[in-house]
Short mmCIF file of C-alpha atoms and ligand atoms in Angstrom, two decimals:
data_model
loop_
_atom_site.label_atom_id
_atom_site.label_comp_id
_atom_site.label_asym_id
_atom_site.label_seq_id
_atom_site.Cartn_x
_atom_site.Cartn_y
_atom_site.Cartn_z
CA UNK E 7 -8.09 -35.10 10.06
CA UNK E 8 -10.08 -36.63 12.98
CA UNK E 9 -11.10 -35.15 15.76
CA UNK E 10 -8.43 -35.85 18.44
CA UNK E 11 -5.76 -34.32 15.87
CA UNK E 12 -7.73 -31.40 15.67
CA UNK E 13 -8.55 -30.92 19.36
CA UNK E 14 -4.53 -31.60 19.93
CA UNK E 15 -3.04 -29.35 17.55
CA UNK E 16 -2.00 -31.72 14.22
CA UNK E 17 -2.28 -29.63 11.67
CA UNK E 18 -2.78 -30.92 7.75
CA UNK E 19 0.12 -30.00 5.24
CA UNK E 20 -2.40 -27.80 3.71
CA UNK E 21 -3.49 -26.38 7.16
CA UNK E 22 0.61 -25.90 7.96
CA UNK E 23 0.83 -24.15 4.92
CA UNK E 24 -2.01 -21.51 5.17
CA UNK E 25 -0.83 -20.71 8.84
CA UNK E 26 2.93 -20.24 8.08
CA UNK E 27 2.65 -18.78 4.42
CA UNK E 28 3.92 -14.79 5.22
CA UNK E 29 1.37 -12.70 3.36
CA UNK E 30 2.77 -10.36 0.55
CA UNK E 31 2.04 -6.52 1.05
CA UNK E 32 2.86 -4.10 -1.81
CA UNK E 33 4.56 -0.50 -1.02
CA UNK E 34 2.82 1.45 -3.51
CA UNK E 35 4.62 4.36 -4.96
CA UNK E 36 1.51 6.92 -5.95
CA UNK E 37 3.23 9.69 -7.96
CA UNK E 38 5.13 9.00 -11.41
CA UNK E 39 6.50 12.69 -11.73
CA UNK E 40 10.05 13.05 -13.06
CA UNK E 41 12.04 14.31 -10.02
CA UNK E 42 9.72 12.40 -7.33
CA UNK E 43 10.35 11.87 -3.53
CA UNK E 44 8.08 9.10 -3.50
CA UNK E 45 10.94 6.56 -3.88
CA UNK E 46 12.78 7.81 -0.61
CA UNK E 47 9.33 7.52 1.67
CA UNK E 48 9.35 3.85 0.24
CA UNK E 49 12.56 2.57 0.98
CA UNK E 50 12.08 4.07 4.61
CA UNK E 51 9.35 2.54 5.06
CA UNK E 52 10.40 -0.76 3.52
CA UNK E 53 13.56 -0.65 5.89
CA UNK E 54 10.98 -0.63 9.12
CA UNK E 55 8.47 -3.16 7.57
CA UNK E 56 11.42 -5.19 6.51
CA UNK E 57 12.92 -5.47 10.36
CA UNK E 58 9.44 -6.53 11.56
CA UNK E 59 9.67 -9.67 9.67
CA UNK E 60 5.50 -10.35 9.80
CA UNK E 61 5.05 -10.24 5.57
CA UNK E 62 6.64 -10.11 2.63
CA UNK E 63 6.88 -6.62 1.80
CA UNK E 64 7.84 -5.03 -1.57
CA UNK E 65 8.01 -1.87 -3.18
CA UNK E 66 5.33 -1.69 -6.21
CA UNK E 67 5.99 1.15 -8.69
CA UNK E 68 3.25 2.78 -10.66
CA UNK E 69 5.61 4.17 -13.31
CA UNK E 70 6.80 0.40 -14.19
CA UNK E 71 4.00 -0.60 -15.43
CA UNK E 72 3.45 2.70 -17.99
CA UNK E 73 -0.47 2.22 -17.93
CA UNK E 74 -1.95 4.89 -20.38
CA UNK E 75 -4.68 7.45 -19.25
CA UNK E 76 -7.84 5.36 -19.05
CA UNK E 77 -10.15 5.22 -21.61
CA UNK E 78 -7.82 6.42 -24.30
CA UNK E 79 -6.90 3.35 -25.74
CA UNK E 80 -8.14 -0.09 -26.62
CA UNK E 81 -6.93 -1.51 -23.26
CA UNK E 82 -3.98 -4.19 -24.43
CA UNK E 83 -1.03 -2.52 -23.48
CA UNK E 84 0.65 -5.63 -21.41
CA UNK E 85 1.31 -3.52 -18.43
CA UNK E 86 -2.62 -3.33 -18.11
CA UNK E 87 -2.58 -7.01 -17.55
CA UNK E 88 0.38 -7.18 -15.67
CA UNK E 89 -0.75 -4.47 -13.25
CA UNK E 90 -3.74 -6.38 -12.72
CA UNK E 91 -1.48 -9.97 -11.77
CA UNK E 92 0.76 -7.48 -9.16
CA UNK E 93 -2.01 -7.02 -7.33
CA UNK E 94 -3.73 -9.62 -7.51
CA UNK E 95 -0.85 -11.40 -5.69
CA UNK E 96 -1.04 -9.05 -3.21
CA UNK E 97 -2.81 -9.59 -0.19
CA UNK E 98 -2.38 -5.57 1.21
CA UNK E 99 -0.77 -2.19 0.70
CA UNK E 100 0.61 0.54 1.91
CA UNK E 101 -0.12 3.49 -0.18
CA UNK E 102 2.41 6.39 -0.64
CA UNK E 103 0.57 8.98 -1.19
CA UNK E 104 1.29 12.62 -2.03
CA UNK E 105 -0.74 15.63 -1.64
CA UNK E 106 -1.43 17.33 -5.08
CA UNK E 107 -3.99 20.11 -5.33
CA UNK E 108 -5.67 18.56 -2.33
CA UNK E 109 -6.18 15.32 -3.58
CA UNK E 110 -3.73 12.17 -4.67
CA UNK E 111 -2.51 11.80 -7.96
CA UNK E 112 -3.60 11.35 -11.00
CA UNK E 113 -0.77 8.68 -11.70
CA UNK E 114 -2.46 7.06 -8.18
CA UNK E 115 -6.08 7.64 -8.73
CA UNK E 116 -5.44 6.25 -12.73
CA UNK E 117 -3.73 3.33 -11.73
CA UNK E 118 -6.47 2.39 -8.78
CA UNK E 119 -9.45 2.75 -11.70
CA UNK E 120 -7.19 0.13 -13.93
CA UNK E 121 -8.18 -2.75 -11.67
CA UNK E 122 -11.21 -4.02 -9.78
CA UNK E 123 -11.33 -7.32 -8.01
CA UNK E 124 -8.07 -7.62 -7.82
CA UNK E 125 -8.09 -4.69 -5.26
CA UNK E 126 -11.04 -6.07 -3.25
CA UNK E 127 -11.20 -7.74 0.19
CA UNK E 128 -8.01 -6.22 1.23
CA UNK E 129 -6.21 -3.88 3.55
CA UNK E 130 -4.56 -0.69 3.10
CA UNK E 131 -2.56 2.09 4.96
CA UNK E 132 -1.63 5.11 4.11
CA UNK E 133 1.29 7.34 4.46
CA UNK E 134 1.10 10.63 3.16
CA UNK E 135 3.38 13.89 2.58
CA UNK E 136 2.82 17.20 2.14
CA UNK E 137 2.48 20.92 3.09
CA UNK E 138 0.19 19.80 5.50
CA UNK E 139 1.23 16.28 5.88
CA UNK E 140 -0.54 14.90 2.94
CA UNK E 141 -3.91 14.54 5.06
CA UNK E 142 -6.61 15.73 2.14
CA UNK E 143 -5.03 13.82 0.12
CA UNK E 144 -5.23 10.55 1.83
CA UNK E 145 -8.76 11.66 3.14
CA UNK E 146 -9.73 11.65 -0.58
CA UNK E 147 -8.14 7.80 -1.07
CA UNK E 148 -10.30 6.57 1.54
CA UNK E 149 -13.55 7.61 -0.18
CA UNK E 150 -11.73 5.49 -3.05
CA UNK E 151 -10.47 2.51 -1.44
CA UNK E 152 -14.56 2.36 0.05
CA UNK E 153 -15.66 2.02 -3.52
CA UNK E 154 -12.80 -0.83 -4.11
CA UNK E 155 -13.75 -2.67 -1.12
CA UNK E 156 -10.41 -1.82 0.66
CA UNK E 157 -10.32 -1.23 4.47
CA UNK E 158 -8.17 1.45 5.02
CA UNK E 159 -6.95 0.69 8.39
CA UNK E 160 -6.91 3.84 11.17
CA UNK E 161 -3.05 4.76 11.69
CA UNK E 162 -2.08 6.78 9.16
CA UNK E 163 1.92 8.69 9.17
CA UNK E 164 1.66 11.59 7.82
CA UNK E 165 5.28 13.73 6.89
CA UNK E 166 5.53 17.55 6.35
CA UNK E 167 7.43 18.86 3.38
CA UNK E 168 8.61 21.32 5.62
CA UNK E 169 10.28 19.61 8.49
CA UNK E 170 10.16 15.65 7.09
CA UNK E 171 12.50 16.61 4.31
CA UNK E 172 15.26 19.27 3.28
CA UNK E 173 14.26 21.52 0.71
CA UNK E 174 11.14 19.71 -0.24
CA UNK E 175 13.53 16.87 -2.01
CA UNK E 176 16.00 15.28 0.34
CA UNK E 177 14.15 13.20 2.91
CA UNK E 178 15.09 13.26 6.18
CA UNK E 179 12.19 11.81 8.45
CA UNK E 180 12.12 12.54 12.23
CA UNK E 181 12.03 9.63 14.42
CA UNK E 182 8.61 9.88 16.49
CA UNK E 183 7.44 8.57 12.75
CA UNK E 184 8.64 5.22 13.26
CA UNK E 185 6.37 4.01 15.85
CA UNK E 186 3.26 5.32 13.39
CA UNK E 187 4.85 3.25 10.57
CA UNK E 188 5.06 0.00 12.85
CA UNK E 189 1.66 0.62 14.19
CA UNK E 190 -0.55 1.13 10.78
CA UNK E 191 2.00 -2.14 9.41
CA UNK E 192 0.81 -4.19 12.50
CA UNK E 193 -3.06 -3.13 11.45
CA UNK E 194 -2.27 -3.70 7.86
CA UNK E 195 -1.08 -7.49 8.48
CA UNK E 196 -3.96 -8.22 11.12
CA UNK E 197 -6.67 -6.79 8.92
CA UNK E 198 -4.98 -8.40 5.74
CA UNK E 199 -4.66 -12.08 7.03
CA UNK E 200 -8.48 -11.74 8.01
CA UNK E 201 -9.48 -10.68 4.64
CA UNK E 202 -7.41 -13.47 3.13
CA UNK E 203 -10.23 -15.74 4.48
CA UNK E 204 -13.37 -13.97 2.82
CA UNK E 205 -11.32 -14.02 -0.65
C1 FMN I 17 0.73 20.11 -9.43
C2 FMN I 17 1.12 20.09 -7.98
C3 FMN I 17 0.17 20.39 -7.03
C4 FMN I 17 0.51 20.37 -5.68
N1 FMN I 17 -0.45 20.63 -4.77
C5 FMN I 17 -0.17 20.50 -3.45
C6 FMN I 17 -1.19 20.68 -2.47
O1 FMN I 17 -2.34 20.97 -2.77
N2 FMN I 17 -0.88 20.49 -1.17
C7 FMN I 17 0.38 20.16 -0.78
O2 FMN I 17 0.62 19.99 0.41
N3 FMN I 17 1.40 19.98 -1.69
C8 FMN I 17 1.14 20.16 -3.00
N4 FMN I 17 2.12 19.96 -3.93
C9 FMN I 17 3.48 19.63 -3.47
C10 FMN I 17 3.71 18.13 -3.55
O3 FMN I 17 3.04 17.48 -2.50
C11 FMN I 17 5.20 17.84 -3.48
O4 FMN I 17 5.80 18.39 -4.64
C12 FMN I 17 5.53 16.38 -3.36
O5 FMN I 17 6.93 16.23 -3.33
C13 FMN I 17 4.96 15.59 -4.52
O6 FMN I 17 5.28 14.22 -4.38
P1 FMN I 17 6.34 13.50 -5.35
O7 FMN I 17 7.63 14.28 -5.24
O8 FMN I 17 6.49 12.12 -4.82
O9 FMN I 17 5.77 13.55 -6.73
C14 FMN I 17 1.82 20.03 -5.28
C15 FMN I 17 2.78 19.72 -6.27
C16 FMN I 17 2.45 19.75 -7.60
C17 FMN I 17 3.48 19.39 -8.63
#
């Protein structure tokens, strides 16, 4: 493309591409346990990410993948390899994270040690739940997601077992939460389309 076409705004197919391609961001369910609200913070949060319209967003479950504990086998279960390609055609996340003995999952921190570059030069937020909204736990993640080269972007929701959800199970968010949500998703995007160009 000359000069002119630059200076005057025509753009290259390749150039129209890259600028209107949506970027994909998984919804990443942390905890496997039988009986989870995990699921229920996801689908919320999909619902508000969805009505923004910025990325393609969609929900990436842990337990589909049935990754074994690390280390304790010889590595070729498929879902290995196929968690692996998930992320790697995902340009951010949003983490669901739940507070467990002050720190995230096992099912979470497992699956985050069975990949490496496909997790780096990324973005990430968090939202957390909990007794005390999840916070240690996500704390913990963003030693992690330093390690994995993934910046963990400031706004971070965090919803109270006690007054985010009806007897610990049903969840029923307030609605000052919403504006959180939006916010860390607006960071997530920015920060994500900028790492797209040091991948
Ligand atoms: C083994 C275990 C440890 C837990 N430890 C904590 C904790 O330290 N702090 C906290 O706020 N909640 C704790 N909880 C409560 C969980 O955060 C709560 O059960 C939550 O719903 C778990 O997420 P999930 O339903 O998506 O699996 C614990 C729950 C379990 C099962």
């Amino acid at each position: 493309m000359g000069l002119l076409d630059r200076l005057f705004g025509k753009e290259t197919k390749e150039e129209e591409t890259m600028t209107t391609e949506k970027l994909n961001i998984g919804i990443i369910l942390g905890s496997t346990r039988q009986g989870r609200v995990s699921p229920q913070v996801a689908e919320w949060v999909k619902g508000i990410a969805d009505q923004r319209g910025d990325a393609n967003y969609e929900i990436v479950d842990i337990a589909d993948f049935k990754l074994p504990f690390l280390g304790t086998t010889d590595g070729s279960e498929p879902g290995i390899a196929a968690w692996n390609e998930k992320l790697a055609n995902l340009d951010g996340f949003v983490f669901i994270v739940q507070e467990y003995n002050h720190s995230l999952s096992a099912s979470l921190k497992n699956a985050l040690d069975f990949a490496r570059e496909a997790w780096y030069n990324k973005a990430a937020g968090i939202v957390s739940y909990g007794s005390t909204g999840g916070a240690r736990a996500a704390e913990h993640l963003r030693g992690i997601c330093a390690e994995l080269k993934i910046a963990d972007v400031r706004t971070h929701p965090t919803l109270s077992l006690f007054t985010d959800f009806e007897n610990m199970s049903v969840f029923t968010p307030q609605e000052l939460h919403n504006a959180n949500v939006n916010a860390m998703l607006e960071e997530v995007v920015a920060w994500s389309g900028a790492l797209k160009t040091v991948r």
